[in-house]
Coordinates of C-alpha atoms in Angstrom, one line a residue:
M1 CA 9.2 5.2 9.2
G2 CA 11.1 1.6 9.9
S3 CA 8.7 0.6 6.4
L4 CA 12.1 2.6 4.9
A5 CA 13.8 -0.1 5.7
A6 CA 11.4 -1.9 2.5
L7 CA 13.8 -0.6 -0.3
P8 CA 16.4 -2.9 0.0
L9 CA 14.3 -5.9 1.0
A10 CA 12.0 -5.1 -2.0
A11 CA 14.8 -5.3 -4.1
L12 CA 16.5 -8.2 -2.5
A13 CA 13.4 -9.9 -4.6
D14 CA 14.8 -8.7 -8.2
R15 CA 17.8 -10.9 -7.4
A16 CA 17.1 -13.7 -4.9
G17 CA 14.2 -13.6 -5.8
R18 CA 10.2 -12.9 -5.0
R19 CA 9.4 -16.4 -3.2
R20 CA 12.3 -16.2 -0.8
V21 CA 12.1 -12.9 0.3
I22 CA 8.2 -13.2 0.3
T23 CA 8.0 -16.2 2.5
G24 CA 10.8 -14.7 4.6
C25 CA 9.9 -11.4 5.2
A26 CA 6.3 -13.1 6.0
I27 CA 8.0 -15.5 8.7
A28 CA 10.2 -12.9 10.4
G29 CA 7.7 -9.9 10.4
L30 CA 5.1 -12.1 11.7
A31 CA 7.2 -13.6 14.4
L32 CA 8.2 -10.3 15.9
T33 CA 4.3 -9.0 15.2
A34 CA 3.7 -12.0 17.7
G35 CA 7.0 -11.4 19.8
A36 CA 5.8 -8.0 20.2
A37 CA 3.3 -9.3 22.8
L38 CA 5.4 -10.0 24.7
S39 CA 7.2 -6.8 25.0
P40 CA 8.0 -5.8 29.1
A41 CA 7.6 -1.6 28.0
F42 CA 6.3 1.1 25.7
W43 CA 9.8 1.3 23.4
W44 CA 10.0 -2.2 23.5
F45 CA 7.0 -2.8 21.2
V46 CA 8.3 0.5 19.3
L47 CA 11.1 -1.4 18.8
I48 CA 9.8 -4.7 17.8
L49 CA 7.4 -3.7 15.8
A50 CA 9.8 -1.1 13.6
L51 CA 11.7 -3.6 13.0
A52 CA 8.5 -5.9 12.0
R53 CA 7.5 -2.5 9.6
P54 CA 9.8 -2.7 7.0
L55 CA 9.2 -7.2 6.8
L56 CA 5.6 -6.4 6.8
S57 CA 5.7 -3.5 4.1
A58 CA 8.0 -5.7 1.4
T59 CA 6.4 -8.7 1.5
N60 CA 3.1 -6.6 0.5
A61 CA 5.1 -5.0 -2.4
V62 CA 6.7 -8.0 -3.4
A63 CA 3.3 -10.3 -3.2
L64 CA 1.6 -7.2 -5.9
V65 CA 4.6 -7.8 -8.3
V66 CA 3.7 -11.5 -8.5
G67 CA 0.2 -11.0 -8.9
A68 CA 1.0 -8.8 -11.8
E69 CA 3.3 -11.1 -12.8
V70 CA 1.3 -14.6 -13.2
S71 CA -1.1 -12.4 -14.4
A72 CA -2.7 -12.5 -18.1
M73 CA -2.7 -8.8 -19.6
E74 CA -6.6 -9.0 -19.1
H75 CA -6.5 -10.1 -15.5
R76 CA -3.6 -7.6 -14.2
A77 CA -5.6 -5.2 -12.6
R78 CA -8.2 -8.2 -10.8
A79 CA -5.1 -9.7 -9.7
V80 CA -4.1 -6.4 -8.1
S81 CA -7.7 -6.1 -6.4
V82 CA -8.1 -9.4 -4.8
I83 CA -4.3 -8.9 -3.7
G84 CA -6.1 -5.1 -1.8
A85 CA -9.0 -6.8 -0.7
A86 CA -7.1 -9.4 1.0
Y87 CA -4.9 -7.3 2.5
A88 CA -8.2 -5.5 4.1
V89 CA -9.4 -8.5 5.1
G90 CA -5.8 -9.3 7.4
A91 CA -6.2 -5.3 8.5
G92 CA -10.0 -5.1 9.0
V93 CA -9.9 -9.1 11.2
P94 CA -7.8 -7.5 14.3
V95 CA -9.9 -4.2 14.2
L96 CA -13.2 -6.3 14.1
L97 CA -12.2 -8.8 17.7
R98 CA -11.2 -6.1 19.4
A99 CA -14.5 -4.2 18.9
A100 CA -16.1 -7.3 19.8
F101 CA -14.1 -8.5 22.7
E102 CA -14.2 -5.1 24.9
G103 CA -11.3 -4.8 27.1
V104 CA -8.5 -7.2 24.8
G105 CA -5.4 -7.0 25.8
F106 CA -2.7 -5.9 23.1
R107 CA -0.8 -8.9 24.4
I108 CA -3.4 -11.2 22.9
L109 CA -4.4 -9.3 20.1
F110 CA -0.4 -9.0 18.4
G111 CA -0.5 -12.9 19.5
L112 CA -2.7 -13.7 17.0
A113 CA -0.1 -13.0 14.8
L114 CA 0.8 -16.2 15.7
L115 CA -2.5 -17.8 13.2
P116 CA -1.2 -16.7 10.1
L117 CA 2.7 -17.2 11.1
A118 CA 1.2 -21.4 10.9
L119 CA -0.2 -21.0 7.7
I120 CA 3.1 -19.2 5.9
P121 CA 4.9 -22.9 5.6
F122 CA 1.4 -23.5 3.6
A123 CA 1.5 -21.6 1.3
A124 CA 5.2 -21.3 1.0
A125 CA 5.1 -25.1 -0.6
R126 CA 2.0 -24.0 -3.0
L127 CA 4.1 -20.8 -3.8
R128 CA 6.3 -20.8 -7.3
E129 CA 9.0 -18.0 -9.1
P130 CA 6.8 -16.9 -11.9
E131 CA 7.3 -17.2 -14.7
R132 CA 8.4 -14.4 -16.3
Y133 CA 11.1 -14.2 -13.8
A134 CA 12.2 -17.4 -13.8
A135 CA 12.8 -17.9 -17.5
L136 CA 15.3 -13.8 -16.9
H137 CA 16.8 -16.3 -14.3
R138 CA 17.0 -19.5 -16.0
E139 CA 20.7 -18.8 -17.5
P140 CA 23.4 -17.7 -16.3
P141 CA 24.5 -14.5 -16.5
P142 CA 28.0 -14.3 -18.4
A143 CA 31.0 -14.4 -16.2
T144 CA 31.4 -10.3 -17.3
S145 CA 28.6 -9.0 -16.4
R146 CA 26.6 -9.3 -12.7
M147 CA 22.7 -9.1 -12.4
R148 CA 21.8 -5.6 -11.6
S149 CA 18.3 -4.8 -10.1
R150 CA 18.9 -0.8 -11.1
I151 CA 16.4 1.4 -12.5
P152 CA 17.9 1.8 -15.7
P153 CA 18.1 5.2 -16.8
G154 CA 15.6 6.0 -19.4
R155 CA 13.0 4.3 -16.7
R156 CA 13.9 6.7 -13.6
A157 CA 11.8 9.7 -14.8
R158 CA 9.0 8.1 -14.7
L159 CA 9.9 6.1 -10.6
V160 CA 10.5 10.0 -9.6
L161 CA 7.2 11.1 -10.7
L162 CA 5.2 7.9 -10.2
G163 CA 7.0 7.8 -6.4
L164 CA 5.7 11.8 -6.1
L165 CA 2.0 10.4 -6.7
T166 CA 2.0 7.9 -4.5
A167 CA 3.4 10.1 -1.7
A168 CA 0.4 12.0 -2.4
A169 CA -1.8 9.1 -2.0
G170 CA -0.2 8.3 1.8
F171 CA 0.0 12.2 2.1
V172 CA -3.8 13.1 2.1
S173 CA -4.6 9.2 3.2
G174 CA -2.2 9.0 6.3
P175 CA -3.7 12.0 8.4
A176 CA -7.0 12.4 6.9
N177 CA -7.9 8.0 8.3
T178 CA -5.8 8.5 11.5
F179 CA -7.3 11.7 13.0
A180 CA -11.0 10.7 11.8
F181 CA -11.8 8.8 15.8
Y182 CA -10.7 11.5 17.5
F183 CA -12.3 14.1 15.4
A184 CA -15.4 12.4 15.2
E185 CA -15.6 11.6 18.9
E186 CA -13.7 14.5 20.0
V187 CA -15.2 17.2 18.2
R188 CA -18.2 16.2 16.8
N189 CA -18.8 14.3 19.7
L190 CA -20.4 11.7 17.3
Q191 CA -21.0 8.2 19.8
P192 CA -18.1 5.7 19.4
S193 CA -20.6 3.0 18.0
A194 CA -21.3 5.7 14.2
M195 CA -17.9 5.0 13.7
A196 CA -17.9 1.5 14.7
L197 CA -20.9 1.4 12.7
S198 CA -18.4 2.8 9.8
V199 CA -16.0 0.7 9.9
L200 CA -17.8 -2.9 9.9
A201 CA -20.3 0.0 6.8
A202 CA -16.3 -0.1 5.5
G203 CA -15.5 -3.4 4.1
P204 CA -18.4 -3.3 1.2
V205 CA -18.0 -0.3 0.5
G206 CA -14.2 -1.4 0.5
L207 CA -14.7 -4.1 -2.1
A208 CA -17.2 -2.4 -4.1
G209 CA -14.7 -0.1 -4.9
L210 CA -12.3 -2.5 -5.5
L211 CA -15.0 -3.7 -8.0
V212 CA -15.6 -0.5 -9.4
G213 CA -11.4 0.4 -10.1
R214 CA -11.4 -3.3 -11.5
W215 CA -13.4 -2.1 -14.2
A216 CA -12.4 1.6 -14.3
A217 CA -8.3 -0.3 -15.5
D218 CA -9.6 -2.2 -17.6
V219 CA -12.2 0.3 -19.6
L220 CA -11.0 3.5 -19.1
G221 CA -7.4 3.2 -18.1
R222 CA -5.2 2.8 -15.3
R223 CA -4.1 6.8 -15.7
V224 CA -7.7 8.3 -15.4
S225 CA -8.8 5.4 -13.3
A226 CA -5.7 6.9 -11.0
A227 CA -5.9 10.4 -10.9
V228 CA -9.9 10.5 -10.6
S229 CA -9.8 7.9 -7.5
L230 CA -6.6 10.3 -6.1
A231 CA -8.1 13.5 -6.2
G232 CA -11.8 11.8 -5.0
I233 CA -9.4 10.7 -1.9
G234 CA -8.5 14.1 -1.4
V235 CA -12.7 15.3 -1.9
A236 CA -13.4 12.9 0.7
A237 CA -10.6 14.0 3.5
F238 CA -12.2 17.9 2.5
F239 CA -15.4 16.8 2.9
T240 CA -14.6 14.9 6.2
Y241 CA -13.0 17.8 8.2
N242 CA -15.5 20.4 6.8
V243 CA -19.3 19.5 6.8
G244 CA -21.2 18.4 9.7
G245 CA -21.2 15.6 12.5
A246 CA -23.0 12.6 9.9
G247 CA -20.4 14.4 7.5
V248 CA -16.9 12.9 9.1
A249 CA -18.4 8.8 9.1
I250 CA -20.1 10.0 5.1
G251 CA -16.4 11.2 4.3
Y252 CA -14.9 8.6 5.6
L253 CA -16.5 5.6 3.9
L254 CA -16.4 7.8 0.3
G255 CA -12.3 7.9 1.5
M256 CA -12.4 4.5 1.9
F257 CA -14.3 3.9 -1.6
A258 CA -12.2 6.3 -3.7
A259 CA -9.2 4.4 -2.5
S260 CA -10.2 1.0 -3.3
V261 CA -10.8 2.2 -6.3
Y262 CA -7.3 4.0 -6.5
T263 CA -5.7 0.0 -5.8
P264 CA -6.4 -1.6 -9.1
A265 CA -4.9 1.0 -11.6
S266 CA -2.3 2.2 -9.7
G267 CA -1.1 -1.2 -8.7
A268 CA -1.3 -2.5 -12.1
L269 CA 0.4 0.8 -13.7
S270 CA 3.1 0.5 -11.2
A271 CA 4.1 -2.9 -12.0
E272 CA 3.9 -2.7 -16.0
L273 CA 6.0 0.5 -16.1
F274 CA 9.1 -1.1 -15.8
P275 CA 10.7 -4.2 -16.9
T276 CA 11.4 -7.5 -15.5
S277 CA 14.7 -7.4 -14.1
C278 CA 13.7 -4.3 -11.6
R279 CA 10.0 -4.8 -11.0
S280 CA 10.4 -5.0 -7.3
T281 CA 12.8 -2.2 -6.9
A282 CA 10.7 0.3 -8.4
A283 CA 7.7 -1.4 -5.8
G284 CA 10.4 -0.7 -3.0
W285 CA 10.7 2.6 -3.7
L286 CA 7.5 3.1 -4.2
T287 CA 6.7 1.9 -0.8
V288 CA 9.4 4.2 1.0
A289 CA 7.7 7.4 -0.9
G290 CA 4.0 6.2 0.0
V291 CA 5.9 6.7 3.7
L292 CA 7.4 9.6 3.2
G293 CA 3.9 11.1 2.1
A294 CA 1.8 9.9 5.6
V295 CA 4.6 10.8 7.4
G296 CA 4.8 14.5 6.1
G297 CA 0.8 14.4 6.0
L298 CA 0.7 13.4 9.7
A299 CA 3.5 16.4 11.0
L300 CA 2.0 19.1 8.5
F301 CA -2.3 17.8 9.9
G302 CA -0.7 18.4 13.2
F303 CA 1.0 20.9 13.6
L304 CA -2.0 22.6 11.3
A305 CA -4.1 20.9 14.0
D306 CA -2.6 22.4 17.2
E307 CA -1.6 26.0 15.5
L308 CA -4.9 27.5 13.4
G309 CA -7.1 25.4 16.4
S310 CA -8.5 23.8 13.7
F311 CA -9.2 20.4 11.9
E312 CA -11.4 21.9 8.8
T313 CA -7.9 24.3 7.9
A314 CA -5.8 21.3 8.4
A315 CA -7.4 19.1 6.3
A316 CA -7.7 21.3 3.3
S317 CA -4.1 22.2 3.4
I318 CA -3.2 18.1 2.5
A319 CA -6.7 17.9 -0.2
I320 CA -6.0 20.8 -2.1
P321 CA -2.5 19.5 -2.7
V322 CA -3.2 16.5 -3.7
I323 CA -6.4 17.1 -5.9
L324 CA -4.3 18.8 -7.9
I325 CA -1.4 16.1 -7.8
S326 CA -3.3 14.1 -9.3
L327 CA -3.5 15.8 -12.9
L328 CA 0.5 14.6 -13.1
Y329 CA -0.8 11.5 -13.8
A330 CA -1.8 12.8 -17.4
A331 CA 2.5 13.0 -17.6
L332 CA 3.2 9.1 -17.5
P333 CA 2.1 6.2 -20.5
E334 CA -0.7 5.1 -20.3
T335 CA -0.6 0.6 -20.1
K336 CA -4.0 -0.7 -21.0
G337 CA -3.6 -3.3 -23.4
V338 CA 0.3 -3.4 -23.2
E339 CA 2.0 -7.1 -22.2
L340 CA 4.5 -6.5 -19.2
D341 CA 7.9 -6.1 -21.0
S342 CA 6.5 -5.7 -24.2
D343 CA 8.2 -2.3 -24.5
V344 CA 12.5 -3.5 -23.0
P345 CA 14.5 -4.4 -25.9
A346 CA 15.4 -8.3 -26.0
G347 CA 18.1 -8.9 -23.9
A348 CA 17.4 -5.9 -21.2
L349 CA 14.7 -7.0 -19.4

């Protein structure tokens, strides 16, 4: 829930600049994460990570905005794919280290955040404001006006709809991934090594999904690619918990593939639907929507699994609604082949 603070942090990038927000949030977020290694007690650990989480969530949200803004129309889905792949690699390294060095303590694991923290100054020195954003802010606004980053009234309906779809993705993927390992080992009696192999396989599977997603977003269109892959995440979640023992590992990998296909299309669409003046603000709202969806999915899944004693029913309760909601992508405009801000009147960026 600490990620909710990512909204004002991401919105700040529309006023203070993408570069300043990315570097500032990355430094502060990684420093806090490393500081969690020194936690004297559990709740100190929780508090420190709650402070770090919105900073890192805002970094990710604004990074996707920058990736879209520095890319030509025909390369935008590819840029989103590269950022998604980088995020996956960063998230996977600690998991692999923990598996390779059995018994490594949390202090060492979280202390490793000092390594990327040390690289931030070198990356920041090479990071420039996107020309699109710089041009918008090159001339100071008239004395009678004030630069705003609010979502224009004409774009709010699409933000609400896109927020609902983003929440749906979190609603199913949050609990489906969180409970998969417990379900595999405690309910299906799979060996931990089986799921460890699934984690290793998730790397190439996810990369393949990003490549397919980039192709689909550019050829088939953003809407259909996002809709089909979102429905695929729901189908994979249902499969994971409603098929035999091997179905858990297979469903987990199918979910990773579908989520990776979803990333380029949904990321490009999210950037292309909003003008430069409020693109980071919209990204902040969508981050919040994803968090709320994941929290809601976790709560519902856990409640039903406890009350009904059935992971299968709990999985169906989160998967089926998301499969149906994916159809709402048809209500959004298609942005494949559309340049950023091309539908925004001059002076209203």
